[in-house]
JSON list of C-alpha atoms in Angstrom, two decimals:
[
{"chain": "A", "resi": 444, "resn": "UNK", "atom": "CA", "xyz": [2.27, 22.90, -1.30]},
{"chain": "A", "resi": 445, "resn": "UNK", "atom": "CA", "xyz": [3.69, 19.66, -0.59]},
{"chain": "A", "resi": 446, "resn": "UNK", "atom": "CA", "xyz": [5.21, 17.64, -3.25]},
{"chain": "A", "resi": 447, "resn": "UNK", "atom": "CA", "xyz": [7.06, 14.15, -3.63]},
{"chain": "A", "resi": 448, "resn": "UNK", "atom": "CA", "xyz": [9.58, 13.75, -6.62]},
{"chain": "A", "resi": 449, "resn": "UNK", "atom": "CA", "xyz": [10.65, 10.02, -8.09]},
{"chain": "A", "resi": 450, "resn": "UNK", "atom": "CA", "xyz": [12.91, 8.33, -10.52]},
{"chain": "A", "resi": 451, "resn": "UNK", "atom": "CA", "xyz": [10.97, 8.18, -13.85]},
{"chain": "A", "resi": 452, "resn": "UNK", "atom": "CA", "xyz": [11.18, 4.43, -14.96]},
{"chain": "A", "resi": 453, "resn": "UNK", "atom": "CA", "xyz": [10.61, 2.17, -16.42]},
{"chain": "A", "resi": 454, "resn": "UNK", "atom": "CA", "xyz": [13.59, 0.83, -14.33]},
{"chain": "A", "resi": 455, "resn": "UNK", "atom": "CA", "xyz": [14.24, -2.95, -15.87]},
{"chain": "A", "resi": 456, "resn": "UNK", "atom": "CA", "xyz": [16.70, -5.51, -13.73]},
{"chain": "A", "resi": 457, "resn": "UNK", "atom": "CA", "xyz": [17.98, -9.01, -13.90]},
{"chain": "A", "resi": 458, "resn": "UNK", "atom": "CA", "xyz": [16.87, -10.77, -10.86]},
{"chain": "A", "resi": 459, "resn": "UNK", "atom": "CA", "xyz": [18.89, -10.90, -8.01]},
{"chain": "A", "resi": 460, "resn": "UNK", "atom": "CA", "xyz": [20.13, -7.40, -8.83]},
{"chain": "A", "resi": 461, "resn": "UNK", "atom": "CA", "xyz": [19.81, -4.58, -6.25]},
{"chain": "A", "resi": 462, "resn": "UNK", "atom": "CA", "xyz": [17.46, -1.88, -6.26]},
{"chain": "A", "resi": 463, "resn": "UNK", "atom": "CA", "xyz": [17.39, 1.33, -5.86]},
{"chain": "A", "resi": 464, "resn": "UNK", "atom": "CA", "xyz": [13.93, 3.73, -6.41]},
{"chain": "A", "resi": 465, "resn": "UNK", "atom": "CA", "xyz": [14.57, 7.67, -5.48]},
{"chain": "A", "resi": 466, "resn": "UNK", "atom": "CA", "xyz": [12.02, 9.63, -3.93]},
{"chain": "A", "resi": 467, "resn": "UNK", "atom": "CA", "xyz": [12.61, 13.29, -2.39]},
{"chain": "A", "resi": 468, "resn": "UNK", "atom": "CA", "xyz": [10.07, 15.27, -1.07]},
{"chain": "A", "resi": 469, "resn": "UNK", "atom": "CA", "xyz": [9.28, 19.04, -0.20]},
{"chain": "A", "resi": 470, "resn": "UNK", "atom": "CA", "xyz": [6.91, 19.84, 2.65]},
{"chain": "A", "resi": 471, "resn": "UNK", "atom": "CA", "xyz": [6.18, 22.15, 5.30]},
{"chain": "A", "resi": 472, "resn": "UNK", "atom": "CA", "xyz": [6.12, 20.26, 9.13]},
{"chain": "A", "resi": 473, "resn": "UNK", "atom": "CA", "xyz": [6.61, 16.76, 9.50]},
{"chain": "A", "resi": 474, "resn": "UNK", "atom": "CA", "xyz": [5.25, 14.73, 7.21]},
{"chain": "A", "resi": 475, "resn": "UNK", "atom": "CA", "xyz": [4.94, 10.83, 7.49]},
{"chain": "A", "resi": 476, "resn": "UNK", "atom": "CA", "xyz": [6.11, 8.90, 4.30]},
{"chain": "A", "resi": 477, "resn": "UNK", "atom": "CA", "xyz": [5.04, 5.83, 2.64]},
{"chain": "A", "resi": 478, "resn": "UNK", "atom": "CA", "xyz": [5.89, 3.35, -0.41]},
{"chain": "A", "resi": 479, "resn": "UNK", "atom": "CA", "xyz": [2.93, 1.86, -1.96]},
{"chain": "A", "resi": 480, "resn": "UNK", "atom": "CA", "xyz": [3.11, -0.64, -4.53]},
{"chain": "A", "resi": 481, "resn": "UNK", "atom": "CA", "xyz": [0.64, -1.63, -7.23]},
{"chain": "A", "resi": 482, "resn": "UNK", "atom": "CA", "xyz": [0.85, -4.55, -9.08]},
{"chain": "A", "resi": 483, "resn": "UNK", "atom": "CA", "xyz": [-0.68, -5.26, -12.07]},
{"chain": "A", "resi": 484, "resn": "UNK", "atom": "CA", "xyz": [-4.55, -4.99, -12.64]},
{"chain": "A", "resi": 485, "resn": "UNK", "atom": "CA", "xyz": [-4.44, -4.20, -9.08]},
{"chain": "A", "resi": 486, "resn": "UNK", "atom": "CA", "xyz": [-4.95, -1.17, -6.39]},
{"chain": "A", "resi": 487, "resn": "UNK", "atom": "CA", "xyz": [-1.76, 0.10, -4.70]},
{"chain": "A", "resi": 488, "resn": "UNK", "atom": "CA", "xyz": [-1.26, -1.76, -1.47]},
{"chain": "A", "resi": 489, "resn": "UNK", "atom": "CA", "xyz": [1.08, -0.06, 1.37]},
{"chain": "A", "resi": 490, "resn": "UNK", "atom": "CA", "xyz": [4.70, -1.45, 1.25]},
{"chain": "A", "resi": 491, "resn": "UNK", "atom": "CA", "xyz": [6.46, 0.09, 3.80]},
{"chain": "A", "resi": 492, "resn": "UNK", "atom": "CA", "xyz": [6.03, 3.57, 6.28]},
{"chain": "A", "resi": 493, "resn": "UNK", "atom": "CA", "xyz": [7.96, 5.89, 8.12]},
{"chain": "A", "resi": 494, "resn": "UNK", "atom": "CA", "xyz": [6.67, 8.82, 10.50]},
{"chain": "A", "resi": 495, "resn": "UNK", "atom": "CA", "xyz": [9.63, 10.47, 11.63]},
{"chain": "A", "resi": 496, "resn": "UNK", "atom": "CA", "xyz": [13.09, 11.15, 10.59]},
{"chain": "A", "resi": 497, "resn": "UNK", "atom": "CA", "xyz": [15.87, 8.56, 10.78]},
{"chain": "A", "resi": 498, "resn": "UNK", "atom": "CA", "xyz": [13.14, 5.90, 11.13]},
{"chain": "A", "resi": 499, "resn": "UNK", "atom": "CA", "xyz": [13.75, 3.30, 8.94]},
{"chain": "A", "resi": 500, "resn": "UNK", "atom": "CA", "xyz": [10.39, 1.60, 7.25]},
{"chain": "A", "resi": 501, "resn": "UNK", "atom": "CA", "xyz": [10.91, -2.51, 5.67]},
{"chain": "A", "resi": 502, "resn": "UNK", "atom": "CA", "xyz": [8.63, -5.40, 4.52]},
{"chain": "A", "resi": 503, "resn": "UNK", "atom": "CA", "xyz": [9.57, -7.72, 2.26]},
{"chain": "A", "resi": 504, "resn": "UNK", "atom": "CA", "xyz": [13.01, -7.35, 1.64]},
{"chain": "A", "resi": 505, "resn": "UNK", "atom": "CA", "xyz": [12.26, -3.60, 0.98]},
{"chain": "A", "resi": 506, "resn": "UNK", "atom": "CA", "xyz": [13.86, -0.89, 3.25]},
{"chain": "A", "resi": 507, "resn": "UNK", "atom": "CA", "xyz": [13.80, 3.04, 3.21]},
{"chain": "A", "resi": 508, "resn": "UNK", "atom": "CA", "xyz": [15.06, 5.53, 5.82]},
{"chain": "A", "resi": 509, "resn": "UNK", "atom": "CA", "xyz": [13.47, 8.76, 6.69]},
{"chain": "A", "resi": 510, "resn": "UNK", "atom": "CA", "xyz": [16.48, 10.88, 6.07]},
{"chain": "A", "resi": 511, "resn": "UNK", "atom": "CA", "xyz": [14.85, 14.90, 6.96]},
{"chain": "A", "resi": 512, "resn": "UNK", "atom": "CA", "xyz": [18.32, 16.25, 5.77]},
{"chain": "A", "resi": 513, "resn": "UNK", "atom": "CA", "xyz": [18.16, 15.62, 2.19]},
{"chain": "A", "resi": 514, "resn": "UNK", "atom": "CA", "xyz": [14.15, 15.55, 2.34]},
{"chain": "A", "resi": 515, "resn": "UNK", "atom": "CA", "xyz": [14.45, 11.62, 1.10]},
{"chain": "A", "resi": 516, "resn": "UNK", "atom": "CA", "xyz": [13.26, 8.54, 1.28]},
{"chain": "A", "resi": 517, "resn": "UNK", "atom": "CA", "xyz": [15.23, 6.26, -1.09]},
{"chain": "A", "resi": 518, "resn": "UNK", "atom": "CA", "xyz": [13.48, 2.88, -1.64]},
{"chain": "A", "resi": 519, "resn": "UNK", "atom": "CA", "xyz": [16.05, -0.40, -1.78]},
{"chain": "A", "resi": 520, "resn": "UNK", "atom": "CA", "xyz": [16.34, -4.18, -2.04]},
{"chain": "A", "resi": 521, "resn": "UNK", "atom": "CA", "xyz": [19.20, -6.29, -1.97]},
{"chain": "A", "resi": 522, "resn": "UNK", "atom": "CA", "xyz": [17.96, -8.57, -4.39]},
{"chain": "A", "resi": 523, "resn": "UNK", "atom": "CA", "xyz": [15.23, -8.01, -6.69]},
{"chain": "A", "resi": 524, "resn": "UNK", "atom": "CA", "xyz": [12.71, -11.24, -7.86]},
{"chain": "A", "resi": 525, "resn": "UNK", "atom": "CA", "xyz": [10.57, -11.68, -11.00]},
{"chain": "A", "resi": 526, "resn": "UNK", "atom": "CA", "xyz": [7.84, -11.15, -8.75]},
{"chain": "A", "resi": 527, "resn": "UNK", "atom": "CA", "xyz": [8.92, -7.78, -7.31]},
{"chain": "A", "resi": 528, "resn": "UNK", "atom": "CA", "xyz": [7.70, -6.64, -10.91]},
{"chain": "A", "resi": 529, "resn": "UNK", "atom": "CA", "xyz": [5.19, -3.80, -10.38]},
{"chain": "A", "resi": 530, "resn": "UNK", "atom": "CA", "xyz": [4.97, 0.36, -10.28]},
{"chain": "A", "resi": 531, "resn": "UNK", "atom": "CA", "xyz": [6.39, 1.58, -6.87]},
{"chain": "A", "resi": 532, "resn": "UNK", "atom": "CA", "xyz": [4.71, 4.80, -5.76]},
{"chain": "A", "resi": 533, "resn": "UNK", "atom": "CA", "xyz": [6.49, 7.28, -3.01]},
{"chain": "A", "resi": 534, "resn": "UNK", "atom": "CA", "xyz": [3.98, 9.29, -1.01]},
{"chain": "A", "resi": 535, "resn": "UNK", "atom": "CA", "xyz": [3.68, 11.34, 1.81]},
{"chain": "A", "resi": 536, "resn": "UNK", "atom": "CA", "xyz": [1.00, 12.56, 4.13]},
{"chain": "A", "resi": 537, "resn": "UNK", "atom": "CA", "xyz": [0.31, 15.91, 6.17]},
{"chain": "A", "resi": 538, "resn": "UNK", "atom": "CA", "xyz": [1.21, 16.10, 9.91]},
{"chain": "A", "resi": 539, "resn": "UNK", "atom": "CA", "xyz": [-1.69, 16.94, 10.76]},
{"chain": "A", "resi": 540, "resn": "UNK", "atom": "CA", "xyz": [-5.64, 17.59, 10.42]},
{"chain": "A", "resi": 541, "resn": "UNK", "atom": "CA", "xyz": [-7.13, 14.99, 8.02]},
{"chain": "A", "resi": 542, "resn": "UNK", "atom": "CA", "xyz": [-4.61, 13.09, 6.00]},
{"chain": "A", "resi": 543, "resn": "UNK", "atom": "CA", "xyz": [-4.47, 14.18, 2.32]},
{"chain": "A", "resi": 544, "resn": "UNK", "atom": "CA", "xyz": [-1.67, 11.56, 0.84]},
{"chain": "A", "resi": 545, "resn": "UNK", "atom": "CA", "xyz": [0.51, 13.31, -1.82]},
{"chain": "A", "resi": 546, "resn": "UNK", "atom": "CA", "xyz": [1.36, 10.36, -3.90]},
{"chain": "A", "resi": 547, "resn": "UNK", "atom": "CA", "xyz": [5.05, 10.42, -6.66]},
{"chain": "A", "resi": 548, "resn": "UNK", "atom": "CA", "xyz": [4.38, 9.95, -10.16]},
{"chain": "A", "resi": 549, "resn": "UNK", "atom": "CA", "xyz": [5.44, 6.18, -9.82]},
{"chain": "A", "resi": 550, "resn": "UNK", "atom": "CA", "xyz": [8.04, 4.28, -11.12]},
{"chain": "A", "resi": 551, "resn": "UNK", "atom": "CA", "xyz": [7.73, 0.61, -13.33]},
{"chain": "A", "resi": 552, "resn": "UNK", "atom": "CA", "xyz": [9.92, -1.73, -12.02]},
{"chain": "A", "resi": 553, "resn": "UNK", "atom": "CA", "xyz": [10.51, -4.84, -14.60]},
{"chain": "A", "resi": 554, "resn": "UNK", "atom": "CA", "xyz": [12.55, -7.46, -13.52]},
{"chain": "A", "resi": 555, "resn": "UNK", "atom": "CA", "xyz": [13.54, -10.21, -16.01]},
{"chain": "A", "resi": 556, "resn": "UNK", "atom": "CA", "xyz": [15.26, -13.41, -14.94]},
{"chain": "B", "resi": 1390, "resn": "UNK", "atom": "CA", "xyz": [-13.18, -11.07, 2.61]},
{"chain": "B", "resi": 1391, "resn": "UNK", "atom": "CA", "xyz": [-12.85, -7.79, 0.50]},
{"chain": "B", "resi": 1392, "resn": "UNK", "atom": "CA", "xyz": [-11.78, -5.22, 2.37]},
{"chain": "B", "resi": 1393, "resn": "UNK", "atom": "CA", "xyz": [-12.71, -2.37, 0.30]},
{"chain": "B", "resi": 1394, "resn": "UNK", "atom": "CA", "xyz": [-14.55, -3.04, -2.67]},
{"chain": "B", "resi": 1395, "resn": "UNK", "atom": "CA", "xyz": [-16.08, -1.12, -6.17]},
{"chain": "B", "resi": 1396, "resn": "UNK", "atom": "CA", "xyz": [-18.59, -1.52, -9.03]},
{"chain": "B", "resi": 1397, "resn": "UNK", "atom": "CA", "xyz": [-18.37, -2.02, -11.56]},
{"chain": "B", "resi": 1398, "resn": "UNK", "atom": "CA", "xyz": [-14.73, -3.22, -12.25]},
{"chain": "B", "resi": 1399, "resn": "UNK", "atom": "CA", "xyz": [-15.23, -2.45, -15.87]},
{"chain": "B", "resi": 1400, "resn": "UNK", "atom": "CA", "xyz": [-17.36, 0.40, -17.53]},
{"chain": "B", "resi": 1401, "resn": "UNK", "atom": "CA", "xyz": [-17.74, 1.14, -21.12]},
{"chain": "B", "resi": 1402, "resn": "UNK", "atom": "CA", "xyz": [-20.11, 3.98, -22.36]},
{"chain": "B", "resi": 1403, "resn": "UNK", "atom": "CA", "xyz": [-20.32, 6.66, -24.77]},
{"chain": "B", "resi": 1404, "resn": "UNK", "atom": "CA", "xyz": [-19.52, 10.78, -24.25]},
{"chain": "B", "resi": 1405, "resn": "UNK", "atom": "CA", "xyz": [-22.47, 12.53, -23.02]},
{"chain": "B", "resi": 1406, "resn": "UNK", "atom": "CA", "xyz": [-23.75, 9.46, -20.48]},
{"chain": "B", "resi": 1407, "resn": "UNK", "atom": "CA", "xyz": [-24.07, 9.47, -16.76]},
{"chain": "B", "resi": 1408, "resn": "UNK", "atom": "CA", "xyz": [-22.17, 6.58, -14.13]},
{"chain": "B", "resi": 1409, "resn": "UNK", "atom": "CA", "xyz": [-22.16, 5.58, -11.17]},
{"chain": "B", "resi": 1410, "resn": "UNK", "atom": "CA", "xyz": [-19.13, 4.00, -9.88]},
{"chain": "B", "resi": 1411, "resn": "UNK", "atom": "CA", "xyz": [-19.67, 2.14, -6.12]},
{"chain": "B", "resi": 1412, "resn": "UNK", "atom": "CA", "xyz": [-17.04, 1.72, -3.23]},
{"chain": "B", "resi": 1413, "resn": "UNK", "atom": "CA", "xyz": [-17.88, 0.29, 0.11]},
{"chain": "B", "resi": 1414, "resn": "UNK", "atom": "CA", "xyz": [-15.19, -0.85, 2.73]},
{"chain": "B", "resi": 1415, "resn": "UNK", "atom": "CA", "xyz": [-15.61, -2.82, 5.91]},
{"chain": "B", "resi": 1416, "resn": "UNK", "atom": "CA", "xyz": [-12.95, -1.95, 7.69]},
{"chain": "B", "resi": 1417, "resn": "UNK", "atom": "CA", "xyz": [-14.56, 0.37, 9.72]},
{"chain": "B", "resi": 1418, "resn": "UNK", "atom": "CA", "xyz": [-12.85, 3.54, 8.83]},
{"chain": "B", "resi": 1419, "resn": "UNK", "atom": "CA", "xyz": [-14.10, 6.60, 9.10]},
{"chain": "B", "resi": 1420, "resn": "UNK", "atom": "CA", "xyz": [-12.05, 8.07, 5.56]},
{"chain": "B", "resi": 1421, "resn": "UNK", "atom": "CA", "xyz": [-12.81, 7.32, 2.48]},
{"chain": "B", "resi": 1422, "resn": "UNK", "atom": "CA", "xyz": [-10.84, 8.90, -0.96]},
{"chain": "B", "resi": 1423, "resn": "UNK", "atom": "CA", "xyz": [-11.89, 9.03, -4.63]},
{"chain": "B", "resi": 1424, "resn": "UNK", "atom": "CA", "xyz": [-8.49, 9.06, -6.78]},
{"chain": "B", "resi": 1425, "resn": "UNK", "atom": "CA", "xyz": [-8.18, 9.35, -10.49]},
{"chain": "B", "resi": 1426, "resn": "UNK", "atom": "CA", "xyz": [-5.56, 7.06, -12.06]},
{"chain": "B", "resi": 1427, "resn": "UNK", "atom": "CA", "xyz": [-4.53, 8.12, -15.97]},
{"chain": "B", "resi": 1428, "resn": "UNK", "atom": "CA", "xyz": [-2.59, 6.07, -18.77]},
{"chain": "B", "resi": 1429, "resn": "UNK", "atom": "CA", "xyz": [0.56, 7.03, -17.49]},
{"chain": "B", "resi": 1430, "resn": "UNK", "atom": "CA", "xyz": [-0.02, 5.60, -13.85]},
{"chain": "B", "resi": 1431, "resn": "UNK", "atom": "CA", "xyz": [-0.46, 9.35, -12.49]},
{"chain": "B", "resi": 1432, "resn": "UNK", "atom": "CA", "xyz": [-2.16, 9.30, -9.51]},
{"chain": "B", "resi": 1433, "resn": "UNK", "atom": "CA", "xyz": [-4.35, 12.16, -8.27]},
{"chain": "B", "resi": 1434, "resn": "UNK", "atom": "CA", "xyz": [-7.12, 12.85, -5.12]},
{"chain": "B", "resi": 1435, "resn": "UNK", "atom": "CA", "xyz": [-10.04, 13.68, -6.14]},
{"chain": "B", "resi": 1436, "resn": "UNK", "atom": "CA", "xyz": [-12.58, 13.70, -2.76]},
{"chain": "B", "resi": 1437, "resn": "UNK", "atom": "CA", "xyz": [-12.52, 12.80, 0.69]},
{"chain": "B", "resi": 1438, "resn": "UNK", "atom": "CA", "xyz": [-14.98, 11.91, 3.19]},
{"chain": "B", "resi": 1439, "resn": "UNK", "atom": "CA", "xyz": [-14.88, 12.00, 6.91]},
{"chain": "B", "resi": 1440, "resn": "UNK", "atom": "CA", "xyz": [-18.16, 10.30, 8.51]},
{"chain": "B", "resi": 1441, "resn": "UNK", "atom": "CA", "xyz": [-20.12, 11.59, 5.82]},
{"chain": "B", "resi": 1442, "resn": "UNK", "atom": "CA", "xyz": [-18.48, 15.10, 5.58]},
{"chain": "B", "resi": 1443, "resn": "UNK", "atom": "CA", "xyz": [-16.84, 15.85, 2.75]},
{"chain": "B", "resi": 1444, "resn": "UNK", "atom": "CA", "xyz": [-13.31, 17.26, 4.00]},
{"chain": "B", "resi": 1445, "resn": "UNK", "atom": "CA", "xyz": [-10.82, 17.42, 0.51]},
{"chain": "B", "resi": 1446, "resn": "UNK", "atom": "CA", "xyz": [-12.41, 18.72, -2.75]},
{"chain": "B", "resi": 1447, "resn": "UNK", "atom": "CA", "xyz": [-9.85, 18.96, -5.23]},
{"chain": "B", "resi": 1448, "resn": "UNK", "atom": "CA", "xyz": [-10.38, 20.95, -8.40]},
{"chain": "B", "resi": 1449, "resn": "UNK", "atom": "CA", "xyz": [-12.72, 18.24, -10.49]},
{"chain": "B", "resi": 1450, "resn": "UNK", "atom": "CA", "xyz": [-15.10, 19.50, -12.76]},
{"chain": "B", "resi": 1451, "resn": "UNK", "atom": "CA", "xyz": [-18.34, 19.82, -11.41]},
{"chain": "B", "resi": 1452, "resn": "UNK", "atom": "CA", "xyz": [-19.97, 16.92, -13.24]},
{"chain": "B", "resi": 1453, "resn": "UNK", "atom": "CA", "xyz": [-18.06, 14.89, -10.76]},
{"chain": "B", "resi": 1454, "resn": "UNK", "atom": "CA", "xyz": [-20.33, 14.44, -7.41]},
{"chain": "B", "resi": 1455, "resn": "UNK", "atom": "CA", "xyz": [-19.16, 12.06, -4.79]},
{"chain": "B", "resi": 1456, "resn": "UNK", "atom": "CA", "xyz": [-22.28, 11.14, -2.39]},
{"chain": "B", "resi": 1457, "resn": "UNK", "atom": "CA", "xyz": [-21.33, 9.40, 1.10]},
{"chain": "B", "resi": 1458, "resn": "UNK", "atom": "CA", "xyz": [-24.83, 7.68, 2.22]},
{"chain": "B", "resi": 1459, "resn": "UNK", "atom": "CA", "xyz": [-23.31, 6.26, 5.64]},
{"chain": "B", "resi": 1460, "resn": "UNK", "atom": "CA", "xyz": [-18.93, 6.27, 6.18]},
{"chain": "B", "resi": 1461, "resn": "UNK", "atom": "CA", "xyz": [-18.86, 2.70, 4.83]},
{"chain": "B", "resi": 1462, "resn": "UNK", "atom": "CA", "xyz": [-19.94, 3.58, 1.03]},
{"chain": "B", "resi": 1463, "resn": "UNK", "atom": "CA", "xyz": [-18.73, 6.21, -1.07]},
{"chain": "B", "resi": 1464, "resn": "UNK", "atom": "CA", "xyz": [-20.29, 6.58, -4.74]},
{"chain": "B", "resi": 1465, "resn": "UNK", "atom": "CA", "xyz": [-19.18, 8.60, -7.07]},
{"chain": "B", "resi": 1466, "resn": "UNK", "atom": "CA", "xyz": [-21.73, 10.18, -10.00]},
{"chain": "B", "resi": 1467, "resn": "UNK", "atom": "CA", "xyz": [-20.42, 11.59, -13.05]},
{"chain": "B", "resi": 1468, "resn": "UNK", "atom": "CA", "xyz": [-22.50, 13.40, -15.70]},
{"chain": "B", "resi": 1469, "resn": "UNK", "atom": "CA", "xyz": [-21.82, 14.47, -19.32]},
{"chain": "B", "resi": 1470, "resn": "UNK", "atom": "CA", "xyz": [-19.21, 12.03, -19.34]},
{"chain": "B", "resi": 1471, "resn": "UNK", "atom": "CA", "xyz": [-16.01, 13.01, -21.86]},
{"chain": "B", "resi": 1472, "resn": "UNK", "atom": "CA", "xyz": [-13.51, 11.35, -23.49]},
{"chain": "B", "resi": 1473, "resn": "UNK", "atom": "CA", "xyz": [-10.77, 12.73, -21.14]},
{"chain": "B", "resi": 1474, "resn": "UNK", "atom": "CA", "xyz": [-12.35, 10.82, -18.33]},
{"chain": "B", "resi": 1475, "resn": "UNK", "atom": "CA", "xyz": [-11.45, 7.62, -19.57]},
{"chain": "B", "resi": 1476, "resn": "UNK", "atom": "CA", "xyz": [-8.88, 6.39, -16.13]},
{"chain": "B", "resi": 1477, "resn": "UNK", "atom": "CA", "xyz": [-8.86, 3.94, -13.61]},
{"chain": "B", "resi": 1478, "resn": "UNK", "atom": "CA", "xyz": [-11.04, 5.20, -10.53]},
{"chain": "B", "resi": 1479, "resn": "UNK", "atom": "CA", "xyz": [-9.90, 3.92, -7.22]},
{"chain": "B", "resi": 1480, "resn": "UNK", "atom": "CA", "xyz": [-11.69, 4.27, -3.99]},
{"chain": "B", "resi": 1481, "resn": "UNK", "atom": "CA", "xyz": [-9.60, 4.34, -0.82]},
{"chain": "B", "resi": 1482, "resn": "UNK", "atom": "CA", "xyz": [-10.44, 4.00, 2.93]},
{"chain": "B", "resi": 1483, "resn": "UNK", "atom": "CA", "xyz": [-8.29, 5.00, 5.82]},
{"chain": "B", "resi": 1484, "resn": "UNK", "atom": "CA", "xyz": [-8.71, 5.11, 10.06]},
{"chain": "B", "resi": 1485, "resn": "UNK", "atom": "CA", "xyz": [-8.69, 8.51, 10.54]},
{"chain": "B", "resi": 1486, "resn": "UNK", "atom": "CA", "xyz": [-5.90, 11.18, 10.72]},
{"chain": "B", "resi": 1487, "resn": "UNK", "atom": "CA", "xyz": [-2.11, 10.51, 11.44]},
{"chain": "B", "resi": 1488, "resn": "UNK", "atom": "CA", "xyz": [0.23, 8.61, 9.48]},
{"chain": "B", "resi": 1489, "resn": "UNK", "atom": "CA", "xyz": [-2.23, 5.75, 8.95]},
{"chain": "B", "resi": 1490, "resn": "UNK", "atom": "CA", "xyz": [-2.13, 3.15, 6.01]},
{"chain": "B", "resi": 1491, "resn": "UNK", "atom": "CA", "xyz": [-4.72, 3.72, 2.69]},
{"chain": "B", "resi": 1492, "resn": "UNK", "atom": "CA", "xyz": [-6.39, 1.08, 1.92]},
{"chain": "B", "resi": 1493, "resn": "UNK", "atom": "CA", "xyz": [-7.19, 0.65, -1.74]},
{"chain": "B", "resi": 1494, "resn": "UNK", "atom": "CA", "xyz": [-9.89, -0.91, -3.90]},
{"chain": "B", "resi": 1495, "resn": "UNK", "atom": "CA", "xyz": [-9.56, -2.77, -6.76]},
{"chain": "B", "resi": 1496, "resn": "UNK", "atom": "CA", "xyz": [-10.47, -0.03, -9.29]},
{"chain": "B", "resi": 1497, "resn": "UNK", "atom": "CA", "xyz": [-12.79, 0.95, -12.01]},
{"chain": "B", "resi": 1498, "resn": "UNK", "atom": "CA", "xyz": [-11.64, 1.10, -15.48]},
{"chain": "B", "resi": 1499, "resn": "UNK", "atom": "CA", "xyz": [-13.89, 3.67, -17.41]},
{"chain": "B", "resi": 1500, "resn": "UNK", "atom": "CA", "xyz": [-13.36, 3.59, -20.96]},
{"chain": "B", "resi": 1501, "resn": "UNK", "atom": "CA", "xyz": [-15.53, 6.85, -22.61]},
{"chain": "B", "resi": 1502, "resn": "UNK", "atom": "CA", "xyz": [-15.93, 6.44, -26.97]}
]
């Protein structure tokens, strides 16, 4: 079955420090792959996507590249803010019939100023 | 305006009761998701709904019954509840199949004593 493997945090920065979250994945076909972020007290909320491989996904500063080679999809920032604080989940979905999301175990991201 | 909403956002009750937890979205979707979020942030799908049809039924205990009146609500009915289903419930809508963003509720924190 498919299955999506990430850093286990918590991961704590200083602000203004780069980021990087891993994520690998196993899957059969072509899966499309997603970052989701959930911030406190809240439900996860999509961050970024990418549907096929070398695509690169971004928002907010936040970048990841569909790399089908090394069955990745490393999330990074340049420079991390206070408010970037929140758990960062790596998922993907099937390529096809309905879409069942297999979703990382998340990692905590704490950034202190 | 909420996009996809649940209630309650809280719910405390003893082992042994019955709950109803509430999602609706307006978005318009035609997919709707029950996942079960633990203490350590672990994410896992429970059901899914496709215009009333239920399409993913993960292995959940059978006190757990989602009901899909029309494809904007999804409830979800849980009897005998036990201590180990104290989690955050979130309800999730979606367009259809494809690589297509998940759009999450708020979530229900049920505490069981």
């Amino acid at each position: 079955g498919n299955s999506v493997t990430q850093m286990e945090g918590p991961v704590t920065l200083s602000e203004e420090a780069f980021l990087t979250i891993n994520c690998t994945y196993t899957a059969t076909g072509y899966p499309s792959l997603f970052w989701y972020v959930q911030y406190p007290g809240e439900g996860l909320q999509l961050l970024l996507k990418a549907t096929k491989a070398d695509d690169k996904g971004s928002n907010k500063g936040f970048e990841a590249t569909y790399r089908k080679e090394t069955t990745s999809f490393h999330l990074e920032k340049g420079s991390v803010q206070v408010s970037d604080s929140a758990v960062y989940f790596c998922a993907l979905s099937d390529s096809g019939g309905y879409q069942k999301v297999t979703f990382g175990t998340g990692t905590k991201l704490q950034v202190i100023p | 305006d909420t996009a996809v909403s649940q209630t309650p956002k809280y719910l405390v009750t003893q082992m042994g009761n019955d709950k109803s937890i509430k999602c609706e979205q307006n978005l318009g979707h035609d997919t709707m998701y029950w996942y079960k979020q633990d203490s350590k942030k672990f994410l896992k799908i429970m059901f899914s709904y496709n215009n009333k049809e239920l399409i993913i039924n993960e292995t959940v205990p059978n006190r757990f019954s989602p009901k899909s009146p029309d494809k904007a609500h999804l409830n979800l009915h849980i009897n005998s509840l036990e201590l180990g289903d104290s989690a955050v419930y979130f309800c999730a809508s979606t367009q259809g199949t494809g690589a297509y963003e998940q759009y999450f509720g708020p979530g229900t924190r049920l505490t069981v004593t």
